[in-house]
């Protein structure tokens, strides 16, 4: 498939499904590009003090460069922490560290060390502009006392493979780290700080973006134990010790007793996802969400309506197994294509999960698209583009996939698509049908978006 380059996509040709979906995706990506969002905020807010810039996450580079366009030489020092291959040319004197994602590595620890050094001599008259985007959880790391890198690698990999959602994963990450859950804020004090967040978390809970380094939060013992029970995980002695030392409990009871109590409670009546308790940020240390999934979806809806075309948002909180999401979206597409009277664009947003053993190659969007292709096999007039807005779908170089009613049988001409889907080998499957979507690093990160184009009367 042709590479998707958002700013070079022409107006949609309604007779070309690929043109339509590429255009819709480009509108979403351009609207959520953090550059203009950062520039807009800085034009509207006067920053006072000696400015240092700390940019963390997969969108760190584009956010930092945009800040420099407004602040220029007022930035006395800058550090960018981002994913390998996501940083470009920097102003003289700026520093950057590229590190591992989604699993931390030695460079993640180096980023933590450099960040500590960056904050070590801050004074009350200084102001740190923190630019935060998704991915920071693995890119920047300072392990809790008693933990080594191998502990972080093991637990990150376990959580990513067991099917836990990002909120649950980040709750455990906060427990394991000195930099998360407000740890970075502690290092910045007594300086002032302004934090601009590009949210990749459903509901925009800022304590979860990059595991909330600027948002004070303390792990809740009960919720940590619920996560472990839900995914049949066993807390090793190091984790048990951290839960005992760091875990918050309203009752103040012994954590082991709480664990036994929680295991005998009906989970259906509990709030499984209330893992952390966030403290308010002071006037000297403010935090602002400048971009999110809703912004991207709204931009597509507005653009489509301006062309007098039909568009609907099915959900902005898609959060389930990728296979299930793909199959369900396929069912919606089949139902609508049999009854609708005009071409329509449907949008979904969120972040699905893939529960696997770590052996398959693919990502959330690829697996969703493959399951969708199975559900609409042989149909005409139904087309789906599923996109990771950061340009990286799982541990692959693809951003997602574009599929239609012919995709499943194209794969079947030289492989067993059912077996590939079962083994989570969506990348290999979609490579056969030339369905993989490539963008390279997009400079943004606001969850995943599915673009469903239906031309009724052709099925």
mmCIF file with all atom_site columns, N, CA and C in Angstrom, residues 90-158:
data_model
loop_
_atom_site.group_PDB
_atom_site.id
_atom_site.type_symbol
_atom_site.label_atom_id
_atom_site.label_alt_id
_atom_site.label_comp_id
_atom_site.label_asym_id
_atom_site.label_entity_id
_atom_site.label_seq_id
_atom_site.pdbx_PDB_ins_code
_atom_site.Cartn_x
_atom_site.Cartn_y
_atom_site.Cartn_z
_atom_site.occupancy
_atom_site.B_iso_or_equiv
_atom_site.pdbx_formal_charge
_atom_site.auth_seq_id
_atom_site.auth_comp_id
_atom_site.auth_asym_id
_atom_site.auth_atom_id
_atom_site.pdbx_PDB_model_num
ATOM 1   N N  . UNK A 1 90  ? 18.367 19.164 16.655 1.00 0.00 ? 90  UNK A N  1
ATOM 2   C CA . UNK A 1 90  ? 18.040 19.936 17.846 1.00 0.00 ? 90  UNK A CA 1
ATOM 3   C C  . UNK A 1 90  ? 18.803 21.258 17.854 1.00 0.00 ? 90  UNK A C  1
ATOM 4   N N  . UNK A 1 91  ? 18.250 22.270 18.518 1.00 0.00 ? 91  UNK A N  1
ATOM 5   C CA . UNK A 1 91  ? 18.991 23.516 18.708 1.00 0.00 ? 91  UNK A CA 1
ATOM 6   C C  . UNK A 1 91  ? 20.293 23.266 19.472 1.00 0.00 ? 91  UNK A C  1
ATOM 7   N N  . UNK A 1 92  ? 21.249 24.131 19.282 1.00 0.00 ? 92  UNK A N  1
ATOM 8   C CA . UNK A 1 92  ? 22.549 23.984 19.927 1.00 0.00 ? 92  UNK A CA 1
ATOM 9   C C  . UNK A 1 92  ? 22.395 23.929 21.456 1.00 0.00 ? 92  UNK A C  1
ATOM 10  N N  . UNK A 1 93  ? 23.070 22.962 22.070 1.00 0.00 ? 93  UNK A N  1
ATOM 11  C CA . UNK A 1 93  ? 23.051 22.848 23.517 1.00 0.00 ? 93  UNK A CA 1
ATOM 12  C C  . UNK A 1 93  ? 21.948 21.970 24.075 1.00 0.00 ? 93  UNK A C  1
ATOM 13  N N  . UNK A 1 94  ? 20.995 21.611 23.246 1.00 0.00 ? 94  UNK A N  1
ATOM 14  C CA . UNK A 1 94  ? 19.931 20.724 23.714 1.00 0.00 ? 94  UNK A CA 1
ATOM 15  C C  . UNK A 1 94  ? 20.438 19.292 23.793 1.00 0.00 ? 94  UNK A C  1
ATOM 16  N N  . UNK A 1 95  ? 19.845 18.527 24.705 1.00 0.00 ? 95  UNK A N  1
ATOM 17  C CA . UNK A 1 95  ? 20.231 17.134 24.895 1.00 0.00 ? 95  UNK A CA 1
ATOM 18  C C  . UNK A 1 95  ? 19.032 16.231 24.638 1.00 0.00 ? 95  UNK A C  1
ATOM 19  N N  . UNK A 1 96  ? 19.302 15.035 24.116 1.00 0.00 ? 96  UNK A N  1
ATOM 20  C CA . UNK A 1 96  ? 18.212 14.074 23.980 1.00 0.00 ? 96  UNK A CA 1
ATOM 21  C C  . UNK A 1 96  ? 18.701 12.670 24.328 1.00 0.00 ? 96  UNK A C  1
ATOM 22  N N  . UNK A 1 97  ? 17.762 11.862 24.809 1.00 0.00 ? 97  UNK A N  1
ATOM 23  C CA . UNK A 1 97  ? 18.014 10.446 25.078 1.00 0.00 ? 97  UNK A CA 1
ATOM 24  C C  . UNK A 1 97  ? 16.901 9.657  24.412 1.00 0.00 ? 97  UNK A C  1
ATOM 25  N N  . UNK A 1 98  ? 17.257 8.731  23.527 1.00 0.00 ? 98  UNK A N  1
ATOM 26  C CA . UNK A 1 98  ? 16.280 7.820  22.925 1.00 0.00 ? 98  UNK A CA 1
ATOM 27  C C  . UNK A 1 98  ? 16.362 6.497  23.665 1.00 0.00 ? 98  UNK A C  1
ATOM 28  N N  . UNK A 1 99  ? 15.194 5.912  23.951 1.00 0.00 ? 99  UNK A N  1
ATOM 29  C CA . UNK A 1 99  ? 15.152 4.718  24.800 1.00 0.00 ? 99  UNK A CA 1
ATOM 30  C C  . UNK A 1 99  ? 14.105 3.726  24.305 1.00 0.00 ? 99  UNK A C  1
ATOM 31  N N  . UNK A 1 100 ? 13.950 2.626  25.053 1.00 0.00 ? 100 UNK A N  1
ATOM 32  C CA . UNK A 1 100 ? 13.105 1.510  24.646 1.00 0.00 ? 100 UNK A CA 1
ATOM 33  C C  . UNK A 1 100 ? 11.620 1.745  24.869 1.00 0.00 ? 100 UNK A C  1
ATOM 34  N N  . UNK A 1 101 ? 10.819 1.185  23.978 1.00 0.00 ? 101 UNK A N  1
ATOM 35  C CA . UNK A 1 101 ? 9.361  1.217  24.081 1.00 0.00 ? 101 UNK A CA 1
ATOM 36  C C  . UNK A 1 101 ? 8.790  0.032  23.309 1.00 0.00 ? 101 UNK A C  1
ATOM 37  N N  . UNK A 1 102 ? 7.827  -0.729 23.864 1.00 0.00 ? 102 UNK A N  1
ATOM 38  C CA . UNK A 1 102 ? 7.118  -0.494 25.131 1.00 0.00 ? 102 UNK A CA 1
ATOM 39  C C  . UNK A 1 102 ? 7.792  -1.103 26.361 1.00 0.00 ? 102 UNK A C  1
ATOM 40  N N  . UNK A 1 103 ? 8.949  -1.751 26.162 1.00 0.00 ? 103 UNK A N  1
ATOM 41  C CA . UNK A 1 103 ? 9.683  -2.333 27.285 1.00 0.00 ? 103 UNK A CA 1
ATOM 42  C C  . UNK A 1 103 ? 10.883 -1.440 27.598 1.00 0.00 ? 103 UNK A C  1
ATOM 43  N N  . UNK A 1 104 ? 11.090 -1.051 28.863 1.00 0.00 ? 104 UNK A N  1
ATOM 44  C CA . UNK A 1 104 ? 12.250 -0.214 29.198 1.00 0.00 ? 104 UNK A CA 1
ATOM 45  C C  . UNK A 1 104 ? 13.558 -0.952 28.961 1.00 0.00 ? 104 UNK A C  1
ATOM 46  N N  . UNK A 1 105 ? 14.627 -0.189 28.741 1.00 0.00 ? 105 UNK A N  1
ATOM 47  C CA . UNK A 1 105 ? 15.948 -0.779 28.545 1.00 0.00 ? 105 UNK A CA 1
ATOM 48  C C  . UNK A 1 105 ? 16.993 0.067  29.273 1.00 0.00 ? 105 UNK A C  1
ATOM 49  N N  . UNK A 1 106 ? 18.260 -0.228 29.045 1.00 0.00 ? 106 UNK A N  1
ATOM 50  C CA . UNK A 1 106 ? 19.325 0.507  29.725 1.00 0.00 ? 106 UNK A CA 1
ATOM 51  C C  . UNK A 1 106 ? 19.245 2.004  29.445 1.00 0.00 ? 106 UNK A C  1
ATOM 52  N N  . UNK A 1 107 ? 18.821 2.363  28.241 1.00 0.00 ? 107 UNK A N  1
ATOM 53  C CA . UNK A 1 107 ? 18.706 3.778  27.887 1.00 0.00 ? 107 UNK A CA 1
ATOM 54  C C  . UNK A 1 107 ? 17.574 4.456  28.673 1.00 0.00 ? 107 UNK A C  1
ATOM 55  N N  . UNK A 1 108 ? 16.566 3.686  29.064 1.00 0.00 ? 108 UNK A N  1
ATOM 56  C CA . UNK A 1 108 ? 15.502 4.238  29.904 1.00 0.00 ? 108 UNK A CA 1
ATOM 57  C C  . UNK A 1 108 ? 16.059 4.655  31.257 1.00 0.00 ? 108 UNK A C  1
ATOM 58  N N  . UNK A 1 109 ? 16.974 3.834  31.795 1.00 0.00 ? 109 UNK A N  1
ATOM 59  C CA . UNK A 1 109 ? 17.618 4.183  33.065 1.00 0.00 ? 109 UNK A CA 1
ATOM 60  C C  . UNK A 1 109 ? 18.541 5.390  32.883 1.00 0.00 ? 109 UNK A C  1
ATOM 61  N N  . UNK A 1 110 ? 19.214 5.458  31.729 1.00 0.00 ? 110 UNK A N  1
ATOM 62  C CA . UNK A 1 110 ? 20.047 6.620  31.440 1.00 0.00 ? 110 UNK A CA 1
ATOM 63  C C  . UNK A 1 110 ? 19.183 7.877  31.383 1.00 0.00 ? 110 UNK A C  1
ATOM 64  N N  . UNK A 1 111 ? 18.013 7.767  30.759 1.00 0.00 ? 111 UNK A N  1
ATOM 65  C CA . UNK A 1 111 ? 17.098 8.912  30.701 1.00 0.00 ? 111 UNK A CA 1
ATOM 66  C C  . UNK A 1 111 ? 16.690 9.348  32.105 1.00 0.00 ? 111 UNK A C  1
ATOM 67  N N  . UNK A 1 112 ? 16.458 8.372  32.987 1.00 0.00 ? 112 UNK A N  1
ATOM 68  C CA . UNK A 1 112 ? 16.130 8.704  34.374 1.00 0.00 ? 112 UNK A CA 1
ATOM 69  C C  . UNK A 1 112 ? 17.268 9.430  35.062 1.00 0.00 ? 112 UNK A C  1
ATOM 70  N N  . UNK A 1 113 ? 18.500 8.961  34.838 1.00 0.00 ? 113 UNK A N  1
ATOM 71  C CA . UNK A 1 113 ? 19.672 9.597  35.443 1.00 0.00 ? 113 UNK A CA 1
ATOM 72  C C  . UNK A 1 113 ? 19.855 11.015 34.923 1.00 0.00 ? 113 UNK A C  1
ATOM 73  N N  . UNK A 1 114 ? 19.725 11.194 33.607 1.00 0.00 ? 114 UNK A N  1
ATOM 74  C CA . UNK A 1 114 ? 19.882 12.530 33.021 1.00 0.00 ? 114 UNK A CA 1
ATOM 75  C C  . UNK A 1 114 ? 18.775 13.476 33.512 1.00 0.00 ? 114 UNK A C  1
ATOM 76  N N  . UNK A 1 115 ? 17.593 12.939 33.719 1.00 0.00 ? 115 UNK A N  1
ATOM 77  C CA . UNK A 1 115 ? 16.498 13.769 34.224 1.00 0.00 ? 115 UNK A CA 1
ATOM 78  C C  . UNK A 1 115 ? 16.782 14.227 35.646 1.00 0.00 ? 115 UNK A C  1
ATOM 79  N N  . UNK A 1 116 ? 17.315 13.331 36.475 1.00 0.00 ? 116 UNK A N  1
ATOM 80  C CA . UNK A 1 116 ? 17.690 13.718 37.840 1.00 0.00 ? 116 UNK A CA 1
ATOM 81  C C  . UNK A 1 116 ? 18.743 14.824 37.815 1.00 0.00 ? 116 UNK A C  1
ATOM 82  N N  . UNK A 1 117 ? 19.712 14.690 36.939 1.00 0.00 ? 117 UNK A N  1
ATOM 83  C CA . UNK A 1 117 ? 20.746 15.720 36.816 1.00 0.00 ? 117 UNK A CA 1
ATOM 84  C C  . UNK A 1 117 ? 20.141 17.042 36.335 1.00 0.00 ? 117 UNK A C  1
ATOM 85  N N  . UNK A 1 118 ? 19.204 16.932 35.410 1.00 0.00 ? 118 UNK A N  1
ATOM 86  C CA . UNK A 1 118 ? 18.526 18.110 34.851 1.00 0.00 ? 118 UNK A CA 1
ATOM 87  C C  . UNK A 1 118 ? 17.816 18.893 35.954 1.00 0.00 ? 118 UNK A C  1
ATOM 88  N N  . UNK A 1 119 ? 17.280 18.184 36.942 1.00 0.00 ? 119 UNK A N  1
ATOM 89  C CA . UNK A 1 119 ? 16.482 18.804 38.003 1.00 0.00 ? 119 UNK A CA 1
ATOM 90  C C  . UNK A 1 119 ? 17.293 19.133 39.259 1.00 0.00 ? 119 UNK A C  1
ATOM 91  N N  . UNK A 1 120 ? 18.538 18.702 39.299 1.00 0.00 ? 120 UNK A N  1
ATOM 92  C CA . UNK A 1 120 ? 19.296 18.726 40.557 1.00 0.00 ? 120 UNK A CA 1
ATOM 93  C C  . UNK A 1 120 ? 19.568 20.124 41.096 1.00 0.00 ? 120 UNK A C  1
ATOM 94  N N  . UNK A 1 121 ? 19.667 21.123 40.242 1.00 0.00 ? 121 UNK A N  1
ATOM 95  C CA . UNK A 1 121 ? 20.019 22.467 40.724 1.00 0.00 ? 121 UNK A CA 1
ATOM 96  C C  . UNK A 1 121 ? 18.911 23.483 40.516 1.00 0.00 ? 121 UNK A C  1
ATOM 97  N N  . UNK A 1 122 ? 17.684 23.013 40.386 1.00 0.00 ? 122 UNK A N  1
ATOM 98  C CA . UNK A 1 122 ? 16.563 23.933 40.193 1.00 0.00 ? 122 UNK A CA 1
ATOM 99  C C  . UNK A 1 122 ? 16.307 24.767 41.435 1.00 0.00 ? 122 UNK A C  1
ATOM 100 N N  . UNK A 1 123 ? 15.916 26.024 41.217 1.00 0.00 ? 123 UNK A N  1
ATOM 101 C CA . UNK A 1 123 ? 15.624 26.952 42.313 1.00 0.00 ? 123 UNK A CA 1
ATOM 102 C C  . UNK A 1 123 ? 14.189 27.437 42.195 1.00 0.00 ? 123 UNK A C  1
ATOM 103 N N  . UNK A 1 124 ? 13.730 28.114 43.233 1.00 0.00 ? 124 UNK A N  1
ATOM 104 C CA . UNK A 1 124 ? 12.327 28.530 43.287 1.00 0.00 ? 124 UNK A CA 1
ATOM 105 C C  . UNK A 1 124 ? 11.978 29.527 42.187 1.00 0.00 ? 124 UNK A C  1
ATOM 106 N N  . UNK A 1 125 ? 12.969 30.260 41.677 1.00 0.00 ? 125 UNK A N  1
ATOM 107 C CA . UNK A 1 125 ? 12.681 31.226 40.608 1.00 0.00 ? 125 UNK A CA 1
ATOM 108 C C  . UNK A 1 125 ? 12.695 30.593 39.223 1.00 0.00 ? 125 UNK A C  1
ATOM 109 N N  . UNK A 1 126 ? 13.023 29.304 39.134 1.00 0.00 ? 126 UNK A N  1
ATOM 110 C CA . UNK A 1 126 ? 13.044 28.605 37.856 1.00 0.00 ? 126 UNK A CA 1
ATOM 111 C C  . UNK A 1 126 ? 11.656 28.097 37.482 1.00 0.00 ? 126 UNK A C  1
ATOM 112 N N  . UNK A 1 127 ? 11.440 27.905 36.186 1.00 0.00 ? 127 UNK A N  1
ATOM 113 C CA . UNK A 1 127 ? 10.193 27.314 35.696 1.00 0.00 ? 127 UNK A CA 1
ATOM 114 C C  . UNK A 1 127 ? 10.536 26.204 34.714 1.00 0.00 ? 127 UNK A C  1
ATOM 115 N N  . UNK A 1 128 ? 9.989  25.019 34.947 1.00 0.00 ? 128 UNK A N  1
ATOM 116 C CA . UNK A 1 128 ? 10.198 23.889 34.056 1.00 0.00 ? 128 UNK A CA 1
ATOM 117 C C  . UNK A 1 128 ? 8.940  23.690 33.215 1.00 0.00 ? 128 UNK A C  1
ATOM 118 N N  . UNK A 1 129 ? 9.111  23.775 31.913 1.00 0.00 ? 129 UNK A N  1
ATOM 119 C CA . UNK A 1 129 ? 8.024  23.468 30.989 1.00 0.00 ? 129 UNK A CA 1
ATOM 120 C C  . UNK A 1 129 ? 8.132  21.990 30.638 1.00 0.00 ? 129 UNK A C  1
ATOM 121 N N  . UNK A 1 130 ? 7.181  21.206 31.126 1.00 0.00 ? 130 UNK A N  1
ATOM 122 C CA . UNK A 1 130 ? 7.181  19.762 30.900 1.00 0.00 ? 130 UNK A CA 1
ATOM 123 C C  . UNK A 1 130 ? 6.186  19.447 29.791 1.00 0.00 ? 130 UNK A C  1
ATOM 124 N N  . UNK A 1 131 ? 6.658  18.822 28.729 1.00 0.00 ? 131 UNK A N  1
ATOM 125 C CA . UNK A 1 131 ? 5.807  18.416 27.616 1.00 0.00 ? 131 UNK A CA 1
ATOM 126 C C  . UNK A 1 131 ? 5.696  16.899 27.651 1.00 0.00 ? 131 UNK A C  1
ATOM 127 N N  . UNK A 1 132 ? 4.490  16.404 27.867 1.00 0.00 ? 132 UNK A N  1
ATOM 128 C CA . UNK A 1 132 ? 4.302  14.994 28.174 1.00 0.00 ? 132 UNK A CA 1
ATOM 129 C C  . UNK A 1 132 ? 3.376  14.334 27.173 1.00 0.00 ? 132 UNK A C  1
ATOM 130 N N  . UNK A 1 133 ? 3.797  13.177 26.662 1.00 0.00 ? 133 UNK A N  1
ATOM 131 C CA . UNK A 1 133 ? 2.954  12.401 25.751 1.00 0.00 ? 133 UNK A CA 1
ATOM 132 C C  . UNK A 1 133 ? 3.111  10.924 26.053 1.00 0.00 ? 133 UNK A C  1
ATOM 133 N N  . UNK A 1 134 ? 2.239  10.106 25.486 1.00 0.00 ? 134 UNK A N  1
ATOM 134 C CA . UNK A 1 134 ? 2.256  8.676  25.748 1.00 0.00 ? 134 UNK A CA 1
ATOM 135 C C  . UNK A 1 134 ? 3.570  8.021  25.358 1.00 0.00 ? 134 UNK A C  1
ATOM 136 N N  . UNK A 1 135 ? 3.888  6.930  26.022 1.00 0.00 ? 135 UNK A N  1
ATOM 137 C CA . UNK A 1 135 ? 5.141  6.231  25.779 1.00 0.00 ? 135 UNK A CA 1
ATOM 138 C C  . UNK A 1 135 ? 6.179  6.496  26.845 1.00 0.00 ? 135 UNK A C  1
ATOM 139 N N  . UNK A 1 136 ? 5.975  7.568  27.617 1.00 0.00 ? 136 UNK A N  1
ATOM 140 C CA . UNK A 1 136 ? 6.946  7.940  28.628 1.00 0.00 ? 136 UNK A CA 1
ATOM 141 C C  . UNK A 1 136 ? 7.132  6.916  29.729 1.00 0.00 ? 136 UNK A C  1
ATOM 142 N N  . UNK A 1 137 ? 6.155  6.042  29.904 1.00 0.00 ? 137 UNK A N  1
ATOM 143 C CA . UNK A 1 137 ? 6.255  5.052  30.983 1.00 0.00 ? 137 UNK A CA 1
ATOM 144 C C  . UNK A 1 137 ? 7.481  4.162  30.857 1.00 0.00 ? 137 UNK A C  1
ATOM 145 N N  . UNK A 1 138 ? 7.813  3.761  29.637 1.00 0.00 ? 138 UNK A N  1
ATOM 146 C CA . UNK A 1 138 ? 8.983  2.900  29.454 1.00 0.00 ? 138 UNK A CA 1
ATOM 147 C C  . UNK A 1 138 ? 10.227 3.691  29.092 1.00 0.00 ? 138 UNK A C  1
ATOM 148 N N  . UNK A 1 139 ? 10.056 4.881  28.524 1.00 0.00 ? 139 UNK A N  1
ATOM 149 C CA . UNK A 1 139 ? 11.195 5.654  28.050 1.00 0.00 ? 139 UNK A CA 1
ATOM 150 C C  . UNK A 1 139 ? 12.009 6.270  29.177 1.00 0.00 ? 139 UNK A C  1
ATOM 151 N N  . UNK A 1 140 ? 11.347 6.588  30.275 1.00 0.00 ? 140 UNK A N  1
ATOM 152 C CA . UNK A 1 140 ? 11.981 7.274  31.397 1.00 0.00 ? 140 UNK A CA 1
ATOM 153 C C  . UNK A 1 140 ? 11.750 6.454  32.657 1.00 0.00 ? 140 UNK A C  1
ATOM 154 N N  . UNK A 1 141 ? 12.837 6.013  33.302 1.00 0.00 ? 141 UNK A N  1
ATOM 155 C CA . UNK A 1 141 ? 12.653 5.105  34.420 1.00 0.00 ? 141 UNK A CA 1
ATOM 156 C C  . UNK A 1 141 ? 13.720 5.274  35.499 1.00 0.00 ? 141 UNK A C  1
ATOM 157 N N  . UNK A 1 142 ? 13.263 5.276  36.736 1.00 0.00 ? 142 UNK A N  1
ATOM 158 C CA . UNK A 1 142 ? 14.121 5.179  37.913 1.00 0.00 ? 142 UNK A CA 1
ATOM 159 C C  . UNK A 1 142 ? 13.477 4.122  38.806 1.00 0.00 ? 142 UNK A C  1
ATOM 160 N N  . UNK A 1 143 ? 14.048 2.922  38.879 1.00 0.00 ? 143 UNK A N  1
ATOM 161 C CA . UNK A 1 143 ? 13.410 1.841  39.637 1.00 0.00 ? 143 UNK A CA 1
ATOM 162 C C  . UNK A 1 143 ? 13.312 2.154  41.128 1.00 0.00 ? 143 UNK A C  1
ATOM 163 N N  . UNK A 1 144 ? 12.282 1.641  41.756 1.00 0.00 ? 144 UNK A N  1
ATOM 164 C CA . UNK A 1 144 ? 12.166 1.729  43.201 1.00 0.00 ? 144 UNK A CA 1
ATOM 165 C C  . UNK A 1 144 ? 13.326 0.976  43.850 1.00 0.00 ? 144 UNK A C  1
ATOM 166 N N  . UNK A 1 145 ? 13.630 1.339  45.086 1.00 0.00 ? 145 UNK A N  1
ATOM 167 C CA . UNK A 1 145 ? 14.697 0.663  45.822 1.00 0.00 ? 145 UNK A CA 1
ATOM 168 C C  . UNK A 1 145 ? 14.435 -0.837 45.856 1.00 0.00 ? 145 UNK A C  1
ATOM 169 N N  . UNK A 1 146 ? 15.478 -1.608 45.591 1.00 0.00 ? 146 UNK A N  1
ATOM 170 C CA . UNK A 1 146 ? 15.351 -3.058 45.619 1.00 0.00 ? 146 UNK A CA 1
ATOM 171 C C  . UNK A 1 146 ? 15.042 -3.668 44.279 1.00 0.00 ? 146 UNK A C  1
ATOM 172 N N  . UNK A 1 147 ? 14.758 -2.833 43.258 1.00 0.00 ? 147 UNK A N  1
ATOM 173 C CA . UNK A 1 147 ? 14.439 -3.342 41.921 1.00 0.00 ? 147 UNK A CA 1
ATOM 174 C C  . UNK A 1 147 ? 15.579 -3.048 40.954 1.00 0.00 ? 147 UNK A C  1
ATOM 175 N N  . UNK A 1 148 ? 15.756 -3.931 39.999 1.00 0.00 ? 148 UNK A N  1
ATOM 176 C CA . UNK A 1 148 ? 16.736 -3.758 38.933 1.00 0.00 ? 148 UNK A CA 1
ATOM 177 C C  . UNK A 1 148 ? 15.995 -3.641 37.593 1.00 0.00 ? 148 UNK A C  1
ATOM 178 N N  . UNK A 1 149 ? 16.723 -3.311 36.556 1.00 0.00 ? 149 UNK A N  1
ATOM 179 C CA . UNK A 1 149 ? 16.128 -3.216 35.228 1.00 0.00 ? 149 UNK A CA 1
ATOM 180 C C  . UNK A 1 149 ? 15.432 -4.512 34.840 1.00 0.00 ? 149 UNK A C  1
ATOM 181 N N  . UNK A 1 150 ? 16.034 -5.637 35.173 1.00 0.00 ? 150 UNK A N  1
ATOM 182 C CA . UNK A 1 150 ? 15.433 -6.923 34.791 1.00 0.00 ? 150 UNK A CA 1
ATOM 183 C C  . UNK A 1 150 ? 14.059 -7.109 35.431 1.00 0.00 ? 150 UNK A C  1
ATOM 184 N N  . UNK A 1 151 ? 13.854 -6.549 36.630 1.00 0.00 ? 151 UNK A N  1
ATOM 185 C CA . UNK A 1 151 ? 12.530 -6.624 37.265 1.00 0.00 ? 151 UNK A CA 1
ATOM 186 C C  . UNK A 1 151 ? 11.519 -5.798 36.470 1.00 0.00 ? 151 UNK A C  1
ATOM 187 N N  . UNK A 1 152 ? 11.920 -4.608 36.044 1.00 0.00 ? 152 UNK A N  1
ATOM 188 C CA . UNK A 1 152 ? 11.022 -3.753 35.269 1.00 0.00 ? 152 UNK A CA 1
ATOM 189 C C  . UNK A 1 152 ? 10.692 -4.388 33.923 1.00 0.00 ? 152 UNK A C  1
ATOM 190 N N  . UNK A 1 153 ? 11.696 -4.961 33.281 1.00 0.00 ? 153 UNK A N  1
ATOM 191 C CA . UNK A 1 153 ? 11.477 -5.619 31.990 1.00 0.00 ? 153 UNK A CA 1
ATOM 192 C C  . UNK A 1 153 ? 10.499 -6.775 32.151 1.00 0.00 ? 153 UNK A C  1
ATOM 193 N N  . UNK A 1 154 ? 10.721 -7.609 33.163 1.00 0.00 ? 154 UNK A N  1
ATOM 194 C CA . UNK A 1 154 ? 9.866  -8.781 33.369 1.00 0.00 ? 154 UNK A CA 1
ATOM 195 C C  . UNK A 1 154 ? 8.419  -8.371 33.633 1.00 0.00 ? 154 UNK A C  1
ATOM 196 N N  . UNK A 1 155 ? 8.215  -7.378 34.502 1.00 0.00 ? 155 UNK A N  1
ATOM 197 C CA . UNK A 1 155 ? 6.851  -7.005 34.843 1.00 0.00 ? 155 UNK A CA 1
ATOM 198 C C  . UNK A 1 155 ? 6.167  -6.226 33.729 1.00 0.00 ? 155 UNK A C  1
ATOM 199 N N  . UNK A 1 156 ? 6.904  -5.391 33.007 1.00 0.00 ? 156 UNK A N  1
ATOM 200 C CA . UNK A 1 156 ? 6.302  -4.713 31.862 1.00 0.00 ? 156 UNK A CA 1
ATOM 201 C C  . UNK A 1 156 ? 5.862  -5.719 30.814 1.00 0.00 ? 156 UNK A C  1
ATOM 202 N N  . UNK A 1 157 ? 6.722  -6.692 30.525 1.00 0.00 ? 157 UNK A N  1
ATOM 203 C CA . UNK A 1 157 ? 6.386  -7.693 29.525 1.00 0.00 ? 157 UNK A CA 1
ATOM 204 C C  . UNK A 1 157 ? 5.190  -8.533 29.983 1.00 0.00 ? 157 UNK A C  1
ATOM 205 N N  . UNK A 1 158 ? 5.182  -8.916 31.248 1.00 0.00 ? 158 UNK A N  1
ATOM 206 C CA . UNK A 1 158 ? 4.075  -9.719 31.782 1.00 0.00 ? 158 UNK A CA 1
ATOM 207 C C  . UNK A 1 158 ? 2.753  -8.970 31.675 1.00 0.00 ? 158 UNK A C  1
#
